[in-house]
PDB file of C-alpha atoms in Angstrom:
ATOM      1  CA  UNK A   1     -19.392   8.268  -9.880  1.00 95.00           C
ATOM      2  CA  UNK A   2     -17.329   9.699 -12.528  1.00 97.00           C
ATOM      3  CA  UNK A   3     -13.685  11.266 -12.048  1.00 98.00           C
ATOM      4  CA  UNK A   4     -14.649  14.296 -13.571  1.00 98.00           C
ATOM      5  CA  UNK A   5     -17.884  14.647 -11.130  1.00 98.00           C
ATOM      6  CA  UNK A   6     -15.471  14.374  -8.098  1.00 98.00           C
ATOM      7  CA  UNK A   7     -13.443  17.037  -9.437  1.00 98.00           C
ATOM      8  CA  UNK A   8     -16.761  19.469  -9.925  1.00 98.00           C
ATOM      9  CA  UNK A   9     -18.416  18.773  -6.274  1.00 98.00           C
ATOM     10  CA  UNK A  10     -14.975  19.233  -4.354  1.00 98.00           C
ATOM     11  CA  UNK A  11     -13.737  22.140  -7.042  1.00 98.00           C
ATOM     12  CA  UNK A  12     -10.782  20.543  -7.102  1.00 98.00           C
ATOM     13  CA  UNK A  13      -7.673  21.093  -9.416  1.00 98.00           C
ATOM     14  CA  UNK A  14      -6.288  17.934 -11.515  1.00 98.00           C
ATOM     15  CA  UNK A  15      -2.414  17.825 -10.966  1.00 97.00           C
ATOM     16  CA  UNK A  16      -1.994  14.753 -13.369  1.00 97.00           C
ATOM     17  CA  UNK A  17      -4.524  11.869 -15.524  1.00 97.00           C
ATOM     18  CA  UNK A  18      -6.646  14.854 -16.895  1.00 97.00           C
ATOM     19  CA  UNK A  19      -7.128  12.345 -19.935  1.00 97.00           C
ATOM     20  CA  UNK A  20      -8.633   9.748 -17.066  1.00 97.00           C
ATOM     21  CA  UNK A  21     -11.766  11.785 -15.718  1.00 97.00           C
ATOM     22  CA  UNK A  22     -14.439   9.279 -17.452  1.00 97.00           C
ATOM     23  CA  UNK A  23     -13.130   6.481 -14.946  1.00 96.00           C
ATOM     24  CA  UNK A  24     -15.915   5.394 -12.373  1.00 95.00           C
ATOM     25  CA  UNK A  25     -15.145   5.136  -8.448  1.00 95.00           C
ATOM     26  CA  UNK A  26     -17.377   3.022  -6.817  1.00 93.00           C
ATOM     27  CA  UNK A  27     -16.261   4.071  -3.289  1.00 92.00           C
ATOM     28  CA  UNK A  28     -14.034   6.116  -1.390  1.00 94.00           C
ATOM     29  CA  UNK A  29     -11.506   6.591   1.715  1.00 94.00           C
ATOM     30  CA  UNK A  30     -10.586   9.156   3.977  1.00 95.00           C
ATOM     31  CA  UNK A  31      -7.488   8.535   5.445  1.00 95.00           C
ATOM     32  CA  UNK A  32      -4.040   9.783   6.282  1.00 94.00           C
ATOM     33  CA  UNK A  33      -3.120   6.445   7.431  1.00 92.00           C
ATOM     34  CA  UNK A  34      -1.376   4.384   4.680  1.00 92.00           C
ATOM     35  CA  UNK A  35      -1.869   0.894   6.797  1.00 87.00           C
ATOM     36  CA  UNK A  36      -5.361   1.223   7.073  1.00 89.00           C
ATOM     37  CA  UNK A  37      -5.539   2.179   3.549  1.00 92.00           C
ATOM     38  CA  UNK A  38      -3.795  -1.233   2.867  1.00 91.00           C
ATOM     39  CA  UNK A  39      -5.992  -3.208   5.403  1.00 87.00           C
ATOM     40  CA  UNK A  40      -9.751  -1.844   4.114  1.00 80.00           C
ATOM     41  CA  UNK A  41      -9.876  -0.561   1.127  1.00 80.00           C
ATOM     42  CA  UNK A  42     -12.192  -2.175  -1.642  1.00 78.00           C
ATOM     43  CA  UNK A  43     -12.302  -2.411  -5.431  1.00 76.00           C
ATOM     44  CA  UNK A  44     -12.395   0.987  -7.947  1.00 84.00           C
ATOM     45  CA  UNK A  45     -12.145   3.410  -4.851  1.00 92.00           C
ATOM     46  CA  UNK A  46     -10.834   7.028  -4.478  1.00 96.00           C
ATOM     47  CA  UNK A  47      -8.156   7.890  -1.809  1.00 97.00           C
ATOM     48  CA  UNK A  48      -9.081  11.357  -0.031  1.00 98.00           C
ATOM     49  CA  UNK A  49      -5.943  12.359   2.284  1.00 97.00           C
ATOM     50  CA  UNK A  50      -4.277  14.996   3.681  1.00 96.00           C
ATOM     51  CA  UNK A  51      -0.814  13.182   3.594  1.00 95.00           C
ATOM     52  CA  UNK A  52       1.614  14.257   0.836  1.00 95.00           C
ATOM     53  CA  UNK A  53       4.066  12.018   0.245  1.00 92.00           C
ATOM     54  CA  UNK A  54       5.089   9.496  -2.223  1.00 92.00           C
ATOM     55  CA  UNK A  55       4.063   6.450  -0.233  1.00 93.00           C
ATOM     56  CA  UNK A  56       0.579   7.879  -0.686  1.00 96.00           C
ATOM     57  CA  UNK A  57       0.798   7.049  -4.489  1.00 96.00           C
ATOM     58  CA  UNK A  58       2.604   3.714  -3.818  1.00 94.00           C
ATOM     59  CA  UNK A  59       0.141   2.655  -1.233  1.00 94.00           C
ATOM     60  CA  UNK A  60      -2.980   3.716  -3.834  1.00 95.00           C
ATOM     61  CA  UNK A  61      -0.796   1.306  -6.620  1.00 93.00           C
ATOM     62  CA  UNK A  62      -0.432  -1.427  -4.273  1.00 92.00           C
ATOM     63  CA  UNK A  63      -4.688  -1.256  -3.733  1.00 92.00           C
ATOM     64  CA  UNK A  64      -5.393  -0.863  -7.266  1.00 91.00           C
ATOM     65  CA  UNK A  65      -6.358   3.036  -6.600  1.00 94.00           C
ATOM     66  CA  UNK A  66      -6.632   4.822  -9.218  1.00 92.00           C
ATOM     67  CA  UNK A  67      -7.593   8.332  -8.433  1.00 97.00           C
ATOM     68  CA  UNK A  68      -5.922  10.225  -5.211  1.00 98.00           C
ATOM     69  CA  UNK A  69      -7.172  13.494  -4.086  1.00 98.00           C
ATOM     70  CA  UNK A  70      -4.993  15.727  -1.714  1.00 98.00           C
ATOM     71  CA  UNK A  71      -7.257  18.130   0.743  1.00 98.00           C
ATOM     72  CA  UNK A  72      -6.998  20.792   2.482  1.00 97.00           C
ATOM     73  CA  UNK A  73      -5.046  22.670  -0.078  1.00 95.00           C
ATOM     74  CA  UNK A  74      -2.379  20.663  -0.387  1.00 94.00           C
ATOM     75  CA  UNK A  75       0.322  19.913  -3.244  1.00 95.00           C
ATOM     76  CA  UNK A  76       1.719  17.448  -4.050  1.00 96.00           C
ATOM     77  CA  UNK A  77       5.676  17.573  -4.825  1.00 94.00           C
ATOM     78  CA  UNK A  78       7.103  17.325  -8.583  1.00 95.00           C
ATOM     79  CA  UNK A  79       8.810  13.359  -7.724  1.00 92.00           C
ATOM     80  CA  UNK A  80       4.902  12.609  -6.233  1.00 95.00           C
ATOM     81  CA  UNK A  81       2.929  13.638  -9.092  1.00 96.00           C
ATOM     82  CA  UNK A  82       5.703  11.791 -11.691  1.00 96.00           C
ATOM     83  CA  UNK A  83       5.301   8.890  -9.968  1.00 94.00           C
ATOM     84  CA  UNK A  84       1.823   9.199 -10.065  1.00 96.00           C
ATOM     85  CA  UNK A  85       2.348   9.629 -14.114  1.00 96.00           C
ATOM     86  CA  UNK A  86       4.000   6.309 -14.357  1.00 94.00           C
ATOM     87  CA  UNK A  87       1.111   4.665 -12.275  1.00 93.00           C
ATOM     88  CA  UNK A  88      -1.616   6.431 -14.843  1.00 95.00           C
ATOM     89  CA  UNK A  89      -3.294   7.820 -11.715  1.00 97.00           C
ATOM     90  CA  UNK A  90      -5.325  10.672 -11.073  1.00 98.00           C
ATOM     91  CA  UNK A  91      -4.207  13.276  -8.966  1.00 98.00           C
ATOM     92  CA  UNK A  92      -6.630  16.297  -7.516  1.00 98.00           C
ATOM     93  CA  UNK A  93      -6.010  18.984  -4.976  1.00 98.00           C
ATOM     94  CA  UNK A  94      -9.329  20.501  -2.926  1.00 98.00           C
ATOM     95  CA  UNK A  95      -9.192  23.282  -0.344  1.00 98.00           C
ATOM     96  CA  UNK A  96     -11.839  20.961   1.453  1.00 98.00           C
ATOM     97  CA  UNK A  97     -10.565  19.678   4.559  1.00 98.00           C
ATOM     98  CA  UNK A  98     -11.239  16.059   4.880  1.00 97.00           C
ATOM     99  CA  UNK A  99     -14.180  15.554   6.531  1.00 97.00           C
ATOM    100  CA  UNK A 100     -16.115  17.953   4.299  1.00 98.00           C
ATOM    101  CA  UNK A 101     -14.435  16.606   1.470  1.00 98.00           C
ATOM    102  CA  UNK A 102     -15.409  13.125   2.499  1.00 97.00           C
ATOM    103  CA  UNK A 103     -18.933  14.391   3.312  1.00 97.00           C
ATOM    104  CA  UNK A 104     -19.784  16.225   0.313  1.00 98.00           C
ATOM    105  CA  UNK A 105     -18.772  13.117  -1.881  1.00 97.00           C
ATOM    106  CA  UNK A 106     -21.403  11.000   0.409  1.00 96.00           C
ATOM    107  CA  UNK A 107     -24.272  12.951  -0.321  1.00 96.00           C
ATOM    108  CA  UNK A 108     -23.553  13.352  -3.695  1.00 96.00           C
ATOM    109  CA  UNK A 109     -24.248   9.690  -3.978  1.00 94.00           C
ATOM    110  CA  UNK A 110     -20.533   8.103  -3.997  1.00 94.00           C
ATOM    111  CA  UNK A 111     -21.662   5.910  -0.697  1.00 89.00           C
ATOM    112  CA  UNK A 112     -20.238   2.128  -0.905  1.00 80.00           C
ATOM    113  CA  UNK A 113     -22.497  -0.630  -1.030  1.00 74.00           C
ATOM    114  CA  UNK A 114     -21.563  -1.903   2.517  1.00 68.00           C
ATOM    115  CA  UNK A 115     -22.759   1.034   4.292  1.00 55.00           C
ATOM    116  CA  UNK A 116     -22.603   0.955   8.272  1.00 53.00           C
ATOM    117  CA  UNK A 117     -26.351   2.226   8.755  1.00 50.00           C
TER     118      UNK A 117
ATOM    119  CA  UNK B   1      11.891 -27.532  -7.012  1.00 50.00           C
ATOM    120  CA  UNK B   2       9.211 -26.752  -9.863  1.00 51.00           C
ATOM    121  CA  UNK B   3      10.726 -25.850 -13.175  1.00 66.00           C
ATOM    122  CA  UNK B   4       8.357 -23.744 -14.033  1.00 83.00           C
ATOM    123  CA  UNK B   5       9.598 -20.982 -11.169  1.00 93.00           C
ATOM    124  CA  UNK B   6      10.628 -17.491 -11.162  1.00 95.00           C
ATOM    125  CA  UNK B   7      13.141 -16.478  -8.670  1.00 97.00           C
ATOM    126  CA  UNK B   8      13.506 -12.440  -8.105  1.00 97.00           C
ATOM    127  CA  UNK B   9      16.065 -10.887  -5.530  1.00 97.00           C
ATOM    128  CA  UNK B  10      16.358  -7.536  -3.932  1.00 96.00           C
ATOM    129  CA  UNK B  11      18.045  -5.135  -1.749  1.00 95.00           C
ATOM    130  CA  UNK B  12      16.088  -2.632   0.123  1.00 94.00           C
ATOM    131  CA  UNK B  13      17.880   0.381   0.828  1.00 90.00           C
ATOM    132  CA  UNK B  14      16.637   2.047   4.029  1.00 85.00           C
ATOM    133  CA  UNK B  15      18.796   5.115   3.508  1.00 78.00           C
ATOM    134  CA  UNK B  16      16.073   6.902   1.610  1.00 78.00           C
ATOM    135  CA  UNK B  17      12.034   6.241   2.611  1.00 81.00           C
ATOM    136  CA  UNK B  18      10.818   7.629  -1.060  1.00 80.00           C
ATOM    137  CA  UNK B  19      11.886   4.723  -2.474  1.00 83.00           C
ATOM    138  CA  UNK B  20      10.817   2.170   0.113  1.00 89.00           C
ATOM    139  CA  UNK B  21       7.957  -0.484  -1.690  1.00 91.00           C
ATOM    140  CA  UNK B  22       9.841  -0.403  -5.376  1.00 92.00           C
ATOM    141  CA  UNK B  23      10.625  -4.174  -4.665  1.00 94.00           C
ATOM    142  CA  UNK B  24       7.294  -4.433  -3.546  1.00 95.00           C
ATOM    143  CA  UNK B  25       5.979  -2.623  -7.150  1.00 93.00           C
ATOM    144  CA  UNK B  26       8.400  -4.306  -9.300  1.00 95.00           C
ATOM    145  CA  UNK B  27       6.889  -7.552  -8.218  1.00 97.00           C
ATOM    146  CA  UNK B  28       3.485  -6.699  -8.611  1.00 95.00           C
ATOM    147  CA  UNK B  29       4.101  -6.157 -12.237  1.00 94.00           C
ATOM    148  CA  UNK B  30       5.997  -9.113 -12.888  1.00 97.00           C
ATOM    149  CA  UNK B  31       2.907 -11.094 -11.431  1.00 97.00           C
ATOM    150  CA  UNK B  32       0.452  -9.087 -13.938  1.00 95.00           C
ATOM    151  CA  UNK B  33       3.029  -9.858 -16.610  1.00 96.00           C
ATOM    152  CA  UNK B  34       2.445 -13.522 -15.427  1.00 96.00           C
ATOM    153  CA  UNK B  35      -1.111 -13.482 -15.615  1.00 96.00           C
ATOM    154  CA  UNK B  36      -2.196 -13.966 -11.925  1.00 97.00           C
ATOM    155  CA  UNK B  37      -5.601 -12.919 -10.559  1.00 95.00           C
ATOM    156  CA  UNK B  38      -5.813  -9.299  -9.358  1.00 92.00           C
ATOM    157  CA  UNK B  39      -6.997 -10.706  -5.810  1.00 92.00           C
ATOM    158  CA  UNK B  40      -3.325 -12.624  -5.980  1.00 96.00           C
ATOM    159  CA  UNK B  41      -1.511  -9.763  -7.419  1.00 96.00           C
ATOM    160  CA  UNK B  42      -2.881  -7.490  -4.277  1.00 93.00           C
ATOM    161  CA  UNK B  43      -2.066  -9.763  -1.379  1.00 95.00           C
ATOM    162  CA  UNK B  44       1.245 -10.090  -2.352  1.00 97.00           C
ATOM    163  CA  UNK B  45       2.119  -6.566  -3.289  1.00 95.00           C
ATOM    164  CA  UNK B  46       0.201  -5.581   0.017  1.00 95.00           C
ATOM    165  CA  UNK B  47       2.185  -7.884   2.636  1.00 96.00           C
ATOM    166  CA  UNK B  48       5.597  -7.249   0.483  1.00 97.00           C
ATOM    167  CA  UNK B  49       5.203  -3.328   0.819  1.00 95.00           C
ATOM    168  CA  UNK B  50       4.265  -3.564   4.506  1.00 94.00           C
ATOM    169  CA  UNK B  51       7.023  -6.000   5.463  1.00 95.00           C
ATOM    170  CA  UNK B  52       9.287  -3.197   2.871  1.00 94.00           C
ATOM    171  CA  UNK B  53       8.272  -0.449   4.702  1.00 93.00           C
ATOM    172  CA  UNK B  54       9.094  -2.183   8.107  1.00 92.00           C
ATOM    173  CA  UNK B  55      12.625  -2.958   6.877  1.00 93.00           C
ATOM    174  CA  UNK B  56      13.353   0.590   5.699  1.00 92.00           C
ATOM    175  CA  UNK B  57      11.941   2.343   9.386  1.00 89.00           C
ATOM    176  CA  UNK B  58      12.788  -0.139  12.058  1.00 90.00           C
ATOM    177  CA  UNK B  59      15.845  -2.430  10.382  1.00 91.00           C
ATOM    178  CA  UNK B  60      17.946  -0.528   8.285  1.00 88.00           C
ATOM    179  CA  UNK B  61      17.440  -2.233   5.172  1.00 91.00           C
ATOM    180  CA  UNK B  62      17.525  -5.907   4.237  1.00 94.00           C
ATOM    181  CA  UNK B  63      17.183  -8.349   1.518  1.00 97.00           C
ATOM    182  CA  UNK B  64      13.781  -9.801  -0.053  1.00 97.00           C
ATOM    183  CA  UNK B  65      13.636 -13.413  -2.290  1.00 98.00           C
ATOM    184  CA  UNK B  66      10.697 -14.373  -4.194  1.00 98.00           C
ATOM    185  CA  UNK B  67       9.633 -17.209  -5.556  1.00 98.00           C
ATOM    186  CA  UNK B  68       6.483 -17.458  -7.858  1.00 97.00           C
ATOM    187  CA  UNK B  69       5.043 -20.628  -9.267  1.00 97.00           C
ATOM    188  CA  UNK B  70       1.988 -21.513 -10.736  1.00 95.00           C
ATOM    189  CA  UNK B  71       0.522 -22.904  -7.301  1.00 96.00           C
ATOM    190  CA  UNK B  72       1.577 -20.206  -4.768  1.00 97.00           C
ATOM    191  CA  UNK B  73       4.344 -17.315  -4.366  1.00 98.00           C
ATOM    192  CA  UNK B  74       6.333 -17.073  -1.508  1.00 98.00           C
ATOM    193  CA  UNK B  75       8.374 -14.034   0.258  1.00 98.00           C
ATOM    194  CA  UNK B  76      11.063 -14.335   1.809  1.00 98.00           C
ATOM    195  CA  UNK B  77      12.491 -11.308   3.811  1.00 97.00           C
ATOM    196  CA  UNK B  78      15.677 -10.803   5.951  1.00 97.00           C
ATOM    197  CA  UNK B  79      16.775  -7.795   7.432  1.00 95.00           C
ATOM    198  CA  UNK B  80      19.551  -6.987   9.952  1.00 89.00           C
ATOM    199  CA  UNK B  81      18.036  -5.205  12.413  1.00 92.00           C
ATOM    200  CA  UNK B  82      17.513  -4.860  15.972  1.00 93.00           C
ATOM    201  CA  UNK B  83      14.934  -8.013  15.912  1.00 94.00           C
ATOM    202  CA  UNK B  84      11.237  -7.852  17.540  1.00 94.00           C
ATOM    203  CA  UNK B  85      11.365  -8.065  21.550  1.00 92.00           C
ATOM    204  CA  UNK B  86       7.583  -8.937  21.639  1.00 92.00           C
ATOM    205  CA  UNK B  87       5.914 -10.868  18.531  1.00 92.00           C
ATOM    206  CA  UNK B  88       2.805 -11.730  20.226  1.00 93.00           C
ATOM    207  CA  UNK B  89       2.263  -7.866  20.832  1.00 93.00           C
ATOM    208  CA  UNK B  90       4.080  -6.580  17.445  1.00 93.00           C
ATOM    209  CA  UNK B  91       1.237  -8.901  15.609  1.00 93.00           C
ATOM    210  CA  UNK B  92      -1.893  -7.376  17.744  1.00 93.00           C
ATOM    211  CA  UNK B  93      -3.579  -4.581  15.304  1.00 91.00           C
ATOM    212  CA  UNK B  94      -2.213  -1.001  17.157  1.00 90.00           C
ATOM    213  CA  UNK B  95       0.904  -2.141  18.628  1.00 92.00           C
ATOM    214  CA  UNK B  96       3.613  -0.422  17.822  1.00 92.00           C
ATOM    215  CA  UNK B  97       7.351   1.058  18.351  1.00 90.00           C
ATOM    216  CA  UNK B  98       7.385   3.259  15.697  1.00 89.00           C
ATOM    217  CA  UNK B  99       8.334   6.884  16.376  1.00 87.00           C
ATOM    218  CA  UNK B 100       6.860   9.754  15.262  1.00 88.00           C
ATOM    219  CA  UNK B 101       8.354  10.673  12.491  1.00 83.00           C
ATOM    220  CA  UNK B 102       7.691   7.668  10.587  1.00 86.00           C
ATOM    221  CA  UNK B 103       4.047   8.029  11.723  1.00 87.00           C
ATOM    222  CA  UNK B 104       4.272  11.511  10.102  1.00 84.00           C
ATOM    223  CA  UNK B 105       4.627   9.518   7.116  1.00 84.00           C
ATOM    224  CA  UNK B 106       1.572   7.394   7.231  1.00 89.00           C
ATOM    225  CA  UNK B 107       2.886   4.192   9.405  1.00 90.00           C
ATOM    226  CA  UNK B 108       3.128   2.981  12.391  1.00 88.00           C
ATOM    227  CA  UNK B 109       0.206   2.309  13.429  1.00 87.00           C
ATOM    228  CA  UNK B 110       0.419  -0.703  14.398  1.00 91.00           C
ATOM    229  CA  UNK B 111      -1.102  -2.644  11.041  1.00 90.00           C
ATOM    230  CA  UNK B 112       2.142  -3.713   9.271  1.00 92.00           C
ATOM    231  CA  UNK B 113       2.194  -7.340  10.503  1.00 94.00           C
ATOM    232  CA  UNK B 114      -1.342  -7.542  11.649  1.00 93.00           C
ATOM    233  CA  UNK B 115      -1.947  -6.799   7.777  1.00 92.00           C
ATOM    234  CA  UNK B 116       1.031  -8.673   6.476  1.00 95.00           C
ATOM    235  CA  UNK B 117      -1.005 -12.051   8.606  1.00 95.00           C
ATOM    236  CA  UNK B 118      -4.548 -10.793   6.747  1.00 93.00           C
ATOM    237  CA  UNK B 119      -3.328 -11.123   3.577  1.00 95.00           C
ATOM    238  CA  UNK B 120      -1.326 -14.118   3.430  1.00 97.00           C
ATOM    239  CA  UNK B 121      -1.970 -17.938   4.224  1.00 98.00           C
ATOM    240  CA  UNK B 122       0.966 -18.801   5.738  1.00 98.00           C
ATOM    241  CA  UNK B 123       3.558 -16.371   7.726  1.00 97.00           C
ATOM    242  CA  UNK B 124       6.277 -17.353  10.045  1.00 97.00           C
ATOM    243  CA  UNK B 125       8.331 -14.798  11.679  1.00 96.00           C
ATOM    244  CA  UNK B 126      12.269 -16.015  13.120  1.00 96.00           C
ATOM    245  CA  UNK B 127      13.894 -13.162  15.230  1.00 96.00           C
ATOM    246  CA  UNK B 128      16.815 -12.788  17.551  1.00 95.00           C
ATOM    247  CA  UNK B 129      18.018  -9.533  19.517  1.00 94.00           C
ATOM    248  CA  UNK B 130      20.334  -7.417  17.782  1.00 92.00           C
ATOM    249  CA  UNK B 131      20.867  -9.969  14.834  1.00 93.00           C
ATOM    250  CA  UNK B 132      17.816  -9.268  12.832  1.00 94.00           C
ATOM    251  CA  UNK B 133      14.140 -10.543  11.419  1.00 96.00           C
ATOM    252  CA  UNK B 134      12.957 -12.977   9.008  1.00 97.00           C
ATOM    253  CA  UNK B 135       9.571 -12.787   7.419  1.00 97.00           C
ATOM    254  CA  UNK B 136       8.481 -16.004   5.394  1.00 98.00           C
ATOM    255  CA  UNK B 137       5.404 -15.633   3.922  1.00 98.00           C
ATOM    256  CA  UNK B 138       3.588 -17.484   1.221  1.00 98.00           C
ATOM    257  CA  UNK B 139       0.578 -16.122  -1.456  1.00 98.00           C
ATOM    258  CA  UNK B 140      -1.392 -19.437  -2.258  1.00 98.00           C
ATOM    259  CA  UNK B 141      -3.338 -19.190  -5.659  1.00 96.00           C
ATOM    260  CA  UNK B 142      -6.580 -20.860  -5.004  1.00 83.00           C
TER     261      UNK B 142
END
């Protein structure tokens, strides 16, 4: 799934990396837990959380993430979204809490190969 | 020692938590620089930023050395704090002593060393009470 789909099923607002909405996800993670983050995540995914902080964007860098998207209305601070800059990343803001977020991704068709059904 | 090594050295600073895993970030790009897989690349800057993060909430800073060479890279972290009381429980996934703030922040949950074990082939941990921790812990590229 394109960026730039994401952005039109959560209604989302891009804070930074407009110029990066033709990049594909292939999966995606709900989380506000940056260890878990570290421990599961797989190639090309999107990071959905409801954490604001710059380890968010450091954690997503260390994984290889490429697009973060902060829910339930949140923003991110000025430092978080320049470091995001520097890391060419993606950064979207949804009034969707995370679950719905999460869900309405799913049955748009971002669903990761290894599904647990 | 190979001649073909880099050596890199830094000081974490646990003053500030923003900062915590720019040692961790600068050595990721140095390996990309290098040319090393992006499977390498990860497990190293994953188990560096976990074992960073640990020294900025639980030890008041420390030192990290790395070593890359073309076979494997190794980590080498020292801190000076209060040392691990338990490492058989500290390394189960969950454990934890964290406190809440720093959970606030998105750790301590219990994964640091559980995930600092997953992504590395060899780890050894050295501790004493009130003198402080060492991490060893070495990437091979396969």
């Amino acid at each position: 799934m394109k960026l730039s789909e994401v952005k039109n099923i959560l209604n989302a607002q891009v804070v930074v990396g407009e110029e990066f909405l033709e990049r594909e996800v292939h999966s995606a993670c709900g989380s506000d837990l940056m260890s878990d983050v570290l421990a599961f995540v797989k190639d090309q995914a999107l990071l959905l959380t409801g954490l604001v902080n710059g380890q968010v964007i450091r954690t997503a860098e260390m994984m290889d993430i490429k697009a973060v998207v902060f829910v339930r209305g949140k923003k991110p601070t000025d430092e978080v979204t320049a470091l995001a800059n520097e890391y060419s990343m993606v950064v979207m803001t949804t009034d969707a809490p995370l679950y719905a977020a999460c869900g309405k991704l799913y049955c748009e068709g971002l669903v990761p190969k290894e599904r647990l059904d | 020692m190979a001649e073909n090594s880099v050596k890199l050295h830094y000081n974490v600073d646990a003053s500030d938590f923003t900062v915590a895993g720019q040692a961790s970030g600068a050595v990721k790009k140095v390996l990309k620089q290098l040319g090393f897989s992006a499977d390498v690349i990860r497990r190293v800057a994953v188990a560096m930023y976990e074992c960073e993060i640990n020294m900025v909430i639980h030890a008041d800073g420390g030192e990290i050395d790395v070593e890359i060479t073309p076979e494997k890279i190794r980590m080498i972290h020292k801190d000076r704090g209060p040392g691990i009381k338990d490492i058989e429980k500290a390394m189960q996934e969950g454990y934890s002593t964290a406190d809440e703030k720093v959970r606030e922040l998105g750790f301590g949950a219990g994964m640091g060393l559980p995930n600092m074990k997953r992504y590395t082939d060899e780890m050894n941990i050295s501790t004493e009470l009130e003198k402080g921790t060492v991490v060893d812990m070495t990437v091979l590229v396969k």
